[in-house]
Amino acid sequence: MRLPALALALSALIASPALAETFKTPKALLQALYSFDPESADDDGPSPYSAFFSDHLNKILQADLDNTAEGDVGAIDFDPVIAGQDGEASDLRIGEPILLNGRAELEVQFRNGENVTLYYRLVKEHGGWKVEDIANQQGEAPWSLSALLGDEE
């Protein structure tokens, strides 16, 4: 009786476009990320964007969830992909990546009520590109996901 359950689980994985796809270029990853509807995400991951995030980023997001009391908000109380609580990215512009040793850094600009510039650090793992960190270095309160999550690496 376990075989049907396994087949169902595998079909769910294959049906999820973000999980099934390997992003061969940094731009392909970010285009897919900004086309993704987080409301359609599987609730199993530590973030609606888990399929786009590196193993390490998912690990520190999960640790934050595990250390947050039920009913409380963890270290990330906003959507880091749009740099806000709500809205959406419009007029998206993805910069040229700087590639070095299986890592990439690039800038993404868009409008979400105001002009936003985010800096992405990507890593190549599992045969494709994944988001390792997102940072906003503008405004009065610059942030990066890794710093907000207390990552010392």
mmCIF file with all atom_site columns, N, CA and C in Angstrom, residues 56 60 121 132-133 145-153:
data_model
loop_
_atom_site.group_PDB
_atom_site.id
_atom_site.type_symbol
_atom_site.label_atom_id
_atom_site.label_alt_id
_atom_site.label_comp_id
_atom_site.label_asym_id
_atom_site.label_entity_id
_atom_site.label_seq_id
_atom_site.pdbx_PDB_ins_code
_atom_site.Cartn_x
_atom_site.Cartn_y
_atom_site.Cartn_z
_atom_site.occupancy
_atom_site.B_iso_or_equiv
_atom_site.pdbx_formal_charge
_atom_site.auth_seq_id
_atom_site.auth_comp_id
_atom_site.auth_asym_id
_atom_site.auth_atom_id
_atom_site.pdbx_PDB_model_num
ATOM 1  N N  . HIS A 1 56  ? 21.584 25.872 2.108  1.00 0.00 ? 56  HIS A N  1
ATOM 2  C CA . HIS A 1 56  ? 22.010 26.619 3.292  1.00 0.00 ? 56  HIS A CA 1
ATOM 3  C C  . HIS A 1 56  ? 20.968 27.659 3.702  1.00 0.00 ? 56  HIS A C  1
ATOM 4  N N  . ILE A 1 60  ? 18.888 27.776 7.351  1.00 0.00 ? 60  ILE A N  1
ATOM 5  C CA . ILE A 1 60  ? 18.822 28.836 8.361  1.00 0.00 ? 60  ILE A CA 1
ATOM 6  C C  . ILE A 1 60  ? 17.407 29.406 8.493  1.00 0.00 ? 60  ILE A C  1
ATOM 7  N N  . ARG A 1 121 ? 22.910 37.074 -4.111 1.00 0.00 ? 121 ARG A N  1
ATOM 8  C CA . ARG A 1 121 ? 24.071 36.194 -4.152 1.00 0.00 ? 121 ARG A CA 1
ATOM 9  C C  . ARG A 1 121 ? 23.520 34.800 -4.442 1.00 0.00 ? 121 ARG A C  1
ATOM 10 N N  . GLU A 1 132 ? 21.301 32.230 -2.576 1.00 0.00 ? 132 GLU A N  1
ATOM 11 C CA . GLU A 1 132 ? 22.040 32.050 -1.327 1.00 0.00 ? 132 GLU A CA 1
ATOM 12 C C  . GLU A 1 132 ? 21.747 33.185 -0.340 1.00 0.00 ? 132 GLU A C  1
ATOM 13 N N  . ASP A 1 133 ? 21.505 34.394 -0.864 1.00 0.00 ? 133 ASP A N  1
ATOM 14 C CA . ASP A 1 133 ? 21.206 35.543 -0.007 1.00 0.00 ? 133 ASP A CA 1
ATOM 15 C C  . ASP A 1 133 ? 20.577 36.646 -0.843 1.00 0.00 ? 133 ASP A C  1
ATOM 16 N N  . LEU A 1 145 ? 19.158 38.767 4.171  1.00 0.00 ? 145 LEU A N  1
ATOM 17 C CA . LEU A 1 145 ? 18.504 37.634 4.826  1.00 0.00 ? 145 LEU A CA 1
ATOM 18 C C  . LEU A 1 145 ? 19.445 36.935 5.791  1.00 0.00 ? 145 LEU A C  1
ATOM 19 N N  . SER A 1 146 ? 20.672 36.715 5.357  1.00 0.00 ? 146 SER A N  1
ATOM 20 C CA . SER A 1 146 ? 21.605 35.991 6.227  1.00 0.00 ? 146 SER A CA 1
ATOM 21 C C  . SER A 1 146 ? 21.843 36.743 7.538  1.00 0.00 ? 146 SER A C  1
ATOM 22 N N  . ALA A 1 147 ? 21.971 38.063 7.478  1.00 0.00 ? 147 ALA A N  1
ATOM 23 C CA . ALA A 1 147 ? 22.189 38.845 8.710  1.00 0.00 ? 147 ALA A CA 1
ATOM 24 C C  . ALA A 1 147 ? 20.942 38.825 9.593  1.00 0.00 ? 147 ALA A C  1
ATOM 25 N N  . LEU A 1 148 ? 19.761 38.979 8.998  1.00 0.00 ? 148 LEU A N  1
ATOM 26 C CA . LEU A 1 148 ? 18.529 38.936 9.788  1.00 0.00 ? 148 LEU A CA 1
ATOM 27 C C  . LEU A 1 148 ? 18.341 37.594 10.475 1.00 0.00 ? 148 LEU A C  1
ATOM 28 N N  . LEU A 1 149 ? 18.831 36.551 9.828  1.00 0.00 ? 149 LEU A N  1
ATOM 29 C CA . LEU A 1 149 ? 18.689 35.196 10.375 1.00 0.00 ? 149 LEU A CA 1
ATOM 30 C C  . LEU A 1 149 ? 19.847 34.814 11.283 1.00 0.00 ? 149 LEU A C  1
ATOM 31 N N  . GLY A 1 150 ? 20.781 35.739 11.504 1.00 0.00 ? 150 GLY A N  1
ATOM 32 C CA . GLY A 1 150 ? 21.887 35.486 12.411 1.00 0.00 ? 150 GLY A CA 1
ATOM 33 C C  . GLY A 1 150 ? 22.927 34.535 11.890 1.00 0.00 ? 150 GLY A C  1
ATOM 34 N N  . ASP A 1 151 ? 23.037 34.435 10.561 1.00 0.00 ? 151 ASP A N  1
ATOM 35 C CA . ASP A 1 151 ? 23.992 33.500 9.978  1.00 0.00 ? 151 ASP A CA 1
ATOM 36 C C  . ASP A 1 151 ? 25.396 34.072 10.072 1.00 0.00 ? 151 ASP A C  1
ATOM 37 N N  . GLU A 1 152 ? 26.303 33.293 10.606 1.00 0.00 ? 152 GLU A N  1
ATOM 38 C CA . GLU A 1 152 ? 27.671 33.736 10.815 1.00 0.00 ? 152 GLU A CA 1
ATOM 39 C C  . GLU A 1 152 ? 28.604 33.375 9.670  1.00 0.00 ? 152 GLU A C  1
ATOM 40 N N  . GLU A 1 153 ? 28.107 32.646 8.679  1.00 0.00 ? 153 GLU A N  1
ATOM 41 C CA . GLU A 1 153 ? 28.989 32.213 7.568  1.00 0.00 ? 153 GLU A CA 1
ATOM 42 C C  . GLU A 1 153 ? 29.302 33.360 6.646  1.00 0.00 ? 153 GLU A C  1
#
